[in-house]
Amino acid sequence: MIQSTSNLSFQKYGETFENHTGNKSVYPNNFQLHIKDKQINRLFKPSEDIYVKPIRGAILLMISESVNAPFEEFIVQKIIKIKKGMVFNFIALSENSILELNFVGSCVIENVFLKHFLQPHFVRPTFTIQEIITEYLNETSQEKITLYDDMSFHKVLYVYEGKLCVHSKETKVFLNKQDFALFPPSFSLAEEVSINCKFLTILLKMDIADTKIPKIITVPRNVMDSYIEASLQGDYLEKEHILYTIFEKKQPPK
């Protein structure tokens, strides 16, 4: 699993903040970077501490204490401070990834070039989440069938309790407790639920190359509880990170 900057192992490189409202007169320089690179051979080395604020998309930080030391990889989900003298750069894990750099006026950012390219060690997702449209919990104490018109969004269904059967024109997909399933647009024409069924629905705009969907994997309940908590807190980046991490597991379809 990819480490977050909230992990203790990041502390040798800097700090992570839930919120940072630093004095703008102290940190007057703000630059937005559009991150597009999938591999890097240029690194930043600041002469002063530098703050990084994720704005949009999934962004991976590759960082080391020197060009001769091993590099570590962290997902940037929250505002972080990177210590002066560290060497680092960013990898785009999704389209339209944007972050903001914030530093004092006396800071000099040196460009350090490598003779080789750095790229992530994990397997890159075969899809891009363009937008999380909405999510909602469904709970019923009796058997029920819900019919749908054709939809233009991908749909994730996660079963907390009970059983769920999803219909298309050609087939049916059966989901049990802790099943997490991704369905293509227009697949879900009907949902048939069992007694005392509770499940989560997430609607997504996606760019996905994998045609082997619907795909079903088993996901522990605490992972999806974390998704709900991030939704309640309005933490879009955390929700996006959780979804990418789930599909990084690369479990085969059932």
Coordinates of C-alpha atoms in Angstrom, one line a residue:
M1 CA 0.0 0.0 0.0
I2 CA 1.2 3.5 -0.8
Q3 CA 2.3 5.5 2.3
S4 CA 0.6 8.8 3.1
T5 CA 2.6 11.8 4.4
S6 CA 0.6 11.2 7.7
N7 CA 2.8 8.2 8.2
L8 CA 5.5 8.4 10.9
S9 CA 8.2 7.6 8.3
F10 CA 7.6 11.0 6.7
Q11 CA 8.7 12.9 9.8
K12 CA 12.4 12.8 8.8
Y13 CA 11.5 14.8 5.7
G14 CA 9.0 17.3 7.2
E15 CA 5.6 17.7 8.8
T16 CA 2.0 17.2 7.9
F17 CA -0.8 19.7 8.9
E18 CA -4.6 19.4 9.0
N19 CA -4.7 23.1 8.2
H20 CA -2.0 25.8 7.8
T21 CA -2.8 29.5 8.1
G22 CA 0.8 30.8 8.1
N23 CA 1.5 34.5 8.0
K24 CA 1.3 35.4 4.3
S25 CA 3.8 38.2 4.9
V26 CA 6.3 35.6 6.0
Y27 CA 5.5 33.2 3.2
P28 CA 4.6 35.6 0.4
N29 CA 5.5 33.4 -2.6
N30 CA 2.7 31.1 -3.8
F31 CA 3.1 29.1 -7.1
Q32 CA 0.7 26.6 -8.5
L33 CA 2.2 23.6 -10.3
H34 CA 0.3 21.5 -12.8
I35 CA 1.7 18.0 -12.3
K36 CA 1.8 15.9 -15.4
D37 CA 5.0 13.8 -15.3
K38 CA 4.7 10.0 -14.8
Q39 CA 8.5 9.8 -14.2
I40 CA 11.1 12.4 -13.2
N41 CA 14.8 13.2 -13.6
R42 CA 14.7 16.7 -12.2
L43 CA 14.5 17.4 -8.4
F44 CA 13.9 20.4 -6.3
K45 CA 16.3 21.3 -3.5
P46 CA 15.1 24.3 -1.4
S47 CA 17.4 26.4 0.8
E48 CA 14.5 27.0 3.3
D49 CA 11.5 25.0 4.5
I50 CA 8.8 24.9 1.8
Y51 CA 5.1 24.2 2.2
V52 CA 3.1 22.1 -0.3
K53 CA -0.7 22.3 -0.5
P54 CA -2.6 19.7 -2.7
I55 CA -5.3 21.4 -4.8
R56 CA -6.6 18.7 -7.1
G57 CA -6.0 15.2 -8.2
A58 CA -3.8 12.3 -6.8
I59 CA -0.2 13.3 -6.4
L60 CA 2.8 11.2 -5.4
L61 CA 5.8 12.8 -3.6
M62 CA 9.2 11.2 -4.3
I63 CA 11.7 12.5 -1.7
S64 CA 15.2 11.8 -0.3
E65 CA 17.7 13.4 2.1
S66 CA 20.2 13.4 -0.8
V67 CA 20.5 12.2 -4.4
N68 CA 22.7 9.4 -3.2
A69 CA 20.2 8.1 -0.6
P70 CA 17.2 5.9 -1.3
F71 CA 14.0 7.7 -2.4
E72 CA 10.7 7.2 -0.6
E73 CA 7.2 7.6 -2.0
F74 CA 4.2 9.3 -0.3
I75 CA 0.7 10.3 -1.3
V76 CA 0.2 14.0 -0.7
Q77 CA -3.3 14.3 0.8
K78 CA -2.8 17.2 3.2
I79 CA -0.7 20.4 3.6
I80 CA 2.9 19.4 4.3
K81 CA 6.2 21.2 5.2
I82 CA 9.3 19.9 3.5
K83 CA 12.6 20.6 5.3
K84 CA 15.2 22.6 3.7
G85 CA 17.9 20.6 1.9
M86 CA 15.6 17.7 0.9
V87 CA 15.5 16.7 -2.7
F88 CA 12.1 15.9 -4.2
N89 CA 9.6 16.2 -7.0
F90 CA 6.1 15.0 -7.8
I91 CA 4.4 12.3 -9.9
A92 CA 0.9 12.7 -11.3
L93 CA -1.3 9.7 -10.5
S94 CA -4.4 11.3 -12.0
E95 CA -5.2 13.8 -14.8
N96 CA -5.3 17.5 -13.9
S97 CA -3.2 17.2 -10.7
I98 CA -2.4 20.6 -9.2
L99 CA -0.5 21.7 -6.1
E100 CA 0.7 24.9 -4.5
L101 CA 4.2 25.7 -3.3
N102 CA 4.6 28.3 -0.6
F103 CA 7.9 29.7 0.7
V104 CA 9.8 32.7 2.0
G105 CA 11.2 35.3 -0.4
S106 CA 14.8 34.4 0.5
C107 CA 14.3 30.7 -0.5
V108 CA 16.4 29.5 -3.4
I109 CA 15.1 26.4 -5.1
E110 CA 18.0 24.6 -6.8
N111 CA 17.2 22.3 -9.8
V112 CA 19.1 19.0 -9.5
F113 CA 19.2 16.7 -12.5
L114 CA 19.7 12.9 -12.4
K115 CA 21.3 10.8 -15.1
H116 CA 18.3 8.4 -14.8
F117 CA 14.6 8.7 -14.4
L118 CA 12.7 7.9 -11.2
Q119 CA 9.3 6.3 -11.3
P120 CA 6.9 4.8 -8.8
H121 CA 7.5 1.2 -7.6
F122 CA 3.8 0.4 -7.4
V123 CA 1.6 -0.6 -10.3
R124 CA -0.1 2.4 -11.8
P125 CA -3.9 2.3 -11.8
T126 CA -5.4 1.5 -15.2
F127 CA -8.1 4.2 -14.7
T128 CA -8.4 7.8 -13.8
I129 CA -11.1 9.2 -11.4
Q130 CA -12.2 12.4 -13.1
E131 CA -14.8 13.3 -10.5
I132 CA -16.6 11.8 -7.5
I133 CA -20.2 12.9 -8.1
T134 CA -21.8 11.8 -4.9
E135 CA -22.2 9.0 -2.4
Y136 CA -25.1 7.8 -0.2
L137 CA -26.0 5.0 2.1
N138 CA -29.0 2.7 1.4
E139 CA -30.6 0.8 4.2
T140 CA -33.8 -1.3 4.1
S141 CA -35.5 -3.7 6.5
Q142 CA -37.4 -5.6 3.8
E143 CA -36.8 -7.1 0.4
K144 CA -36.9 -4.4 -2.3
I145 CA -36.3 -3.9 -6.0
T146 CA -35.2 -0.4 -7.3
L147 CA -35.4 0.3 -11.1
Y148 CA -33.1 2.8 -12.8
D149 CA -33.0 4.6 -16.1
D150 CA -29.7 4.5 -18.1
M151 CA -26.9 6.4 -16.3
S152 CA -23.9 8.1 -17.7
F153 CA -21.7 7.5 -14.6
H154 CA -19.7 4.6 -13.2
K155 CA -21.2 3.2 -10.0
V156 CA -19.5 1.6 -7.0
L157 CA -21.6 -0.5 -4.7
Y158 CA -20.3 -1.7 -1.3
V159 CA -22.4 -4.1 0.8
Y160 CA -22.2 -3.6 4.6
E161 CA -24.9 -6.1 5.5
G162 CA -27.2 -8.4 3.7
K163 CA -27.2 -9.4 0.0
L164 CA -27.6 -7.4 -3.2
C165 CA -28.3 -8.5 -6.8
V166 CA -27.7 -6.0 -9.6
H167 CA -29.4 -6.6 -12.9
S168 CA -28.4 -5.6 -16.5
K169 CA -30.0 -6.5 -19.7
E170 CA -27.9 -9.6 -20.1
T171 CA -26.8 -10.7 -16.7
K172 CA -27.1 -10.5 -12.9
V173 CA -24.3 -9.8 -10.4
F174 CA -24.7 -11.1 -6.8
L175 CA -22.9 -9.2 -4.0
N176 CA -22.4 -10.3 -0.4
K177 CA -21.2 -8.6 2.8
Q178 CA -17.9 -6.7 2.3
D179 CA -18.1 -7.0 -1.5
F180 CA -17.0 -3.8 -3.4
A181 CA -18.0 -3.7 -7.0
L182 CA -17.4 -1.2 -9.9
F183 CA -20.1 -1.1 -12.6
P184 CA -19.9 0.6 -16.0
P185 CA -22.5 3.2 -17.1
S186 CA -25.9 1.8 -17.9
F187 CA -25.2 -1.6 -16.3
S188 CA -27.3 -1.1 -13.2
L189 CA -30.9 -1.3 -14.5
A190 CA -32.2 -2.7 -11.3
E191 CA -31.0 -3.4 -7.7
E192 CA -32.7 -6.2 -5.7
V193 CA -31.9 -6.2 -2.0
S194 CA -32.4 -8.7 0.7
I195 CA -34.0 -8.2 4.1
N196 CA -31.9 -5.9 6.4
C197 CA -29.6 -4.9 3.6
K198 CA -27.3 -1.9 4.0
F199 CA -25.0 -0.7 1.2
L200 CA -23.1 2.3 -0.1
T201 CA -23.5 3.8 -3.5
I202 CA -20.7 6.0 -5.1
L203 CA -21.2 7.6 -8.5
L204 CA -18.1 8.5 -10.5
K205 CA -16.9 10.1 -13.7
M206 CA -14.0 7.8 -14.8
D207 CA -11.6 7.2 -17.6
I208 CA -11.0 3.5 -17.5
A209 CA -9.1 1.2 -19.9
D210 CA -10.1 -2.0 -18.1
T211 CA -13.1 -3.5 -19.8
K212 CA -13.4 -6.4 -17.4
I213 CA -16.0 -4.7 -15.3
P214 CA -18.1 -5.2 -13.3
K215 CA -15.2 -6.0 -11.0
I216 CA -15.7 -7.3 -7.5
I217 CA -13.2 -7.4 -4.7
T218 CA -13.4 -7.9 -0.9
V219 CA -12.8 -4.7 1.1
P220 CA -12.7 -4.6 5.0
R221 CA -15.5 -2.5 6.5
N222 CA -13.0 -0.2 8.3
V223 CA -11.7 1.0 4.9
M224 CA -15.2 2.1 3.8
D225 CA -15.9 3.6 7.2
S226 CA -12.8 5.8 6.6
Y227 CA -14.3 6.8 3.2
I228 CA -17.6 7.8 4.9
E229 CA -15.6 9.8 7.5
A230 CA -13.7 11.6 4.8
S231 CA -17.0 12.4 3.1
L232 CA -18.5 13.8 6.3
Q233 CA -15.4 16.0 6.7
G234 CA -15.5 17.2 3.1
D235 CA -12.1 15.7 2.4
Y236 CA -12.2 15.0 -1.4
L237 CA -8.5 14.1 -1.7
E238 CA -8.8 11.5 1.0
K239 CA -11.9 9.9 -0.6
E240 CA -10.0 9.8 -4.0
H241 CA -7.0 8.3 -2.3
I242 CA -9.0 5.6 -0.7
L243 CA -10.6 4.6 -4.0
Y244 CA -7.2 4.4 -5.8
T245 CA -5.8 2.4 -2.9
I246 CA -8.6 -0.1 -3.1
F247 CA -8.1 -0.8 -6.8
E248 CA -4.3 -0.9 -6.3
K249 CA -4.9 -4.2 -4.5
K250 CA -5.3 -5.8 -8.0
Q251 CA -7.5 -8.6 -6.7
P252 CA -8.9 -10.8 -9.5
P253 CA -12.6 -10.5 -10.4
K254 CA -14.9 -13.0 -8.7

